[in-house]
């Protein structure tokens, strides 16, 4: 089994208005987000020894740049823009839009708002 991944970064603002009054994250503030897309395969490597070319993640990079970078995330997502909701959204986007050859699949997506925090979504996470 192989796992590969690629990191993407974007800057954005958000607030989490459902938090208790006075919580610092209920106020509008910004993060330098990191998103990691993890792919897994139990198949053979293809020449020159790839699970899949990292370039196949190009459409995801463009989607993040065009719809998330320097945006107010409260106007981008239907749900409250927590790390968890972002991870689930990005996982679903990758599942629906990336053209990955069998048996390569998206294992999970990890989102970090800060250097010390993360949330991951993948349907098969233990
Ligand atoms: N489970 C989650 N908890 C929190 C989320 C989240 O998405 N999922 N988000 C936030 C806020 O967005 C907040 O901006 C980030 O939280 P936190 O790392 O706690 O903030 P600080 O950088 O100020 O952390 P310090 O350790 O106090 O410096 C909150 N919780
Ligand atoms: Zn925040």
Tab-separated table of C-alpha atoms in Angstrom, residues 1-114:
chain	number	residue	atom	x	y	z
A	1	UNK	CA	0.000	0.000	0.000
A	2	UNK	CA	1.281	3.474	-0.864
A	3	UNK	CA	0.186	6.855	0.492
A	4	UNK	CA	1.142	10.154	-1.124
A	5	UNK	CA	0.026	13.688	-0.366
A	6	UNK	CA	0.347	17.299	-1.268
A	7	UNK	CA	-0.040	20.517	0.738
A	8	UNK	CA	-1.944	23.601	-0.365
A	9	UNK	CA	-2.092	26.960	1.397
A	10	UNK	CA	-4.537	29.826	1.422
A	11	UNK	CA	-5.261	32.919	3.469
A	12	UNK	CA	-8.821	33.582	4.573
A	13	UNK	CA	-11.048	35.220	7.156
A	14	UNK	CA	-13.811	33.617	9.183
A	15	UNK	CA	-15.873	33.854	12.328
A	16	UNK	CA	-17.682	31.128	14.265
A	17	UNK	CA	-20.859	32.863	15.426
A	18	UNK	CA	-22.345	29.731	17.068
A	19	UNK	CA	-19.715	29.900	19.825
A	20	UNK	CA	-20.625	31.278	23.264
A	21	UNK	CA	-20.663	35.064	23.581
A	22	UNK	CA	-17.206	36.414	24.299
A	23	UNK	CA	-15.356	33.485	22.643
A	24	UNK	CA	-12.461	34.982	20.667
A	25	UNK	CA	-13.288	32.906	17.588
A	26	UNK	CA	-16.784	34.375	17.341
A	27	UNK	CA	-15.089	37.565	16.127
A	28	UNK	CA	-13.941	37.929	12.522
A	29	UNK	CA	-10.288	36.915	12.268
A	30	UNK	CA	-7.912	35.345	9.750
A	31	UNK	CA	-5.796	32.246	9.312
A	32	UNK	CA	-3.084	31.027	6.976
A	33	UNK	CA	-4.708	27.698	6.194
A	34	UNK	CA	-2.873	24.547	5.167
A	35	UNK	CA	-4.776	21.762	3.416
A	36	UNK	CA	-3.238	18.319	2.854
A	37	UNK	CA	-4.787	15.882	0.412
A	38	UNK	CA	-3.784	12.255	1.052
A	39	UNK	CA	-4.105	9.630	-1.692
A	40	UNK	CA	-3.719	5.864	-1.258
A	41	UNK	CA	-3.246	3.001	-3.687
A	42	UNK	CA	-2.842	-0.755	-3.346
A	43	UNK	CA	-1.902	-1.077	-7.017
A	44	UNK	CA	1.342	-1.068	-8.971
A	45	UNK	CA	3.352	2.115	-9.398
A	46	UNK	CA	3.260	3.635	-12.866
A	47	UNK	CA	6.395	4.865	-14.655
A	48	UNK	CA	8.619	6.419	-13.446
A	49	UNK	CA	7.453	5.105	-10.064
A	50	UNK	CA	4.363	7.196	-9.256
A	51	UNK	CA	1.154	6.373	-7.428
A	52	UNK	CA	-0.072	9.244	-9.571
A	53	UNK	CA	1.622	12.447	-10.717
A	54	UNK	CA	1.148	15.185	-8.058
A	55	UNK	CA	0.146	17.374	-11.017
A	56	UNK	CA	-3.216	15.511	-11.048
A	57	UNK	CA	-4.062	17.597	-7.982
A	58	UNK	CA	-3.821	20.766	-10.075
A	59	UNK	CA	-7.618	21.217	-10.319
A	60	UNK	CA	-7.845	21.207	-6.518
A	61	UNK	CA	-5.137	23.857	-6.293
A	62	UNK	CA	-7.075	26.012	-8.761
A	63	UNK	CA	-10.329	25.512	-6.840
A	64	UNK	CA	-8.716	26.588	-3.565
A	65	UNK	CA	-7.090	29.607	-5.203
A	66	UNK	CA	-10.255	30.711	-6.998
A	67	UNK	CA	-12.825	30.124	-4.236
A	68	UNK	CA	-11.026	30.151	-0.877
A	69	UNK	CA	-7.896	32.305	-1.047
A	70	UNK	CA	-8.420	35.800	0.416
A	71	UNK	CA	-12.140	35.114	0.972
A	72	UNK	CA	-14.565	35.403	3.855
A	73	UNK	CA	-15.209	31.708	4.462
A	74	UNK	CA	-18.579	32.430	6.062
A	75	UNK	CA	-19.771	33.403	2.579
A	76	UNK	CA	-18.136	30.421	0.843
A	77	UNK	CA	-19.380	27.413	2.845
A	78	UNK	CA	-23.011	26.643	3.670
A	79	UNK	CA	-21.863	25.317	7.047
A	80	UNK	CA	-19.965	27.145	9.801
A	81	UNK	CA	-16.337	27.336	8.549
A	82	UNK	CA	-14.648	25.150	11.158
A	83	UNK	CA	-11.598	23.060	10.296
A	84	UNK	CA	-13.798	19.964	10.450
A	85	UNK	CA	-16.364	21.315	7.972
A	86	UNK	CA	-13.591	22.493	5.651
A	87	UNK	CA	-11.898	19.077	5.747
A	88	UNK	CA	-15.177	17.314	4.916
A	89	UNK	CA	-15.942	19.796	2.139
A	90	UNK	CA	-12.474	19.467	0.549
A	91	UNK	CA	-12.600	15.659	0.795
A	92	UNK	CA	-15.928	15.615	-1.037
A	93	UNK	CA	-14.688	18.070	-3.661
A	94	UNK	CA	-11.643	15.900	-4.364
A	95	UNK	CA	-13.808	12.753	-4.546
A	96	UNK	CA	-16.177	14.422	-6.998
A	97	UNK	CA	-13.724	16.296	-9.228
A	98	UNK	CA	-10.285	14.664	-9.328
A	99	UNK	CA	-9.742	12.209	-12.164
A	100	UNK	CA	-7.689	9.531	-10.421
A	101	UNK	CA	-6.854	6.225	-12.078
A	102	UNK	CA	-8.032	3.001	-10.409
A	103	UNK	CA	-7.114	1.936	-7.713
A	104	UNK	CA	-5.940	5.362	-6.488
A	105	UNK	CA	-8.379	7.026	-4.095
A	106	UNK	CA	-8.576	9.995	-1.769
A	107	UNK	CA	-7.946	8.691	1.749
A	108	UNK	CA	-8.463	11.870	3.739
A	109	UNK	CA	-8.037	15.627	3.825
A	110	UNK	CA	-6.361	17.445	6.712
A	111	UNK	CA	-6.965	21.136	7.402
A	112	UNK	CA	-4.847	23.282	9.729
A	113	UNK	CA	-5.784	26.798	10.756
A	114	UNK	CA	-2.641	27.205	12.819
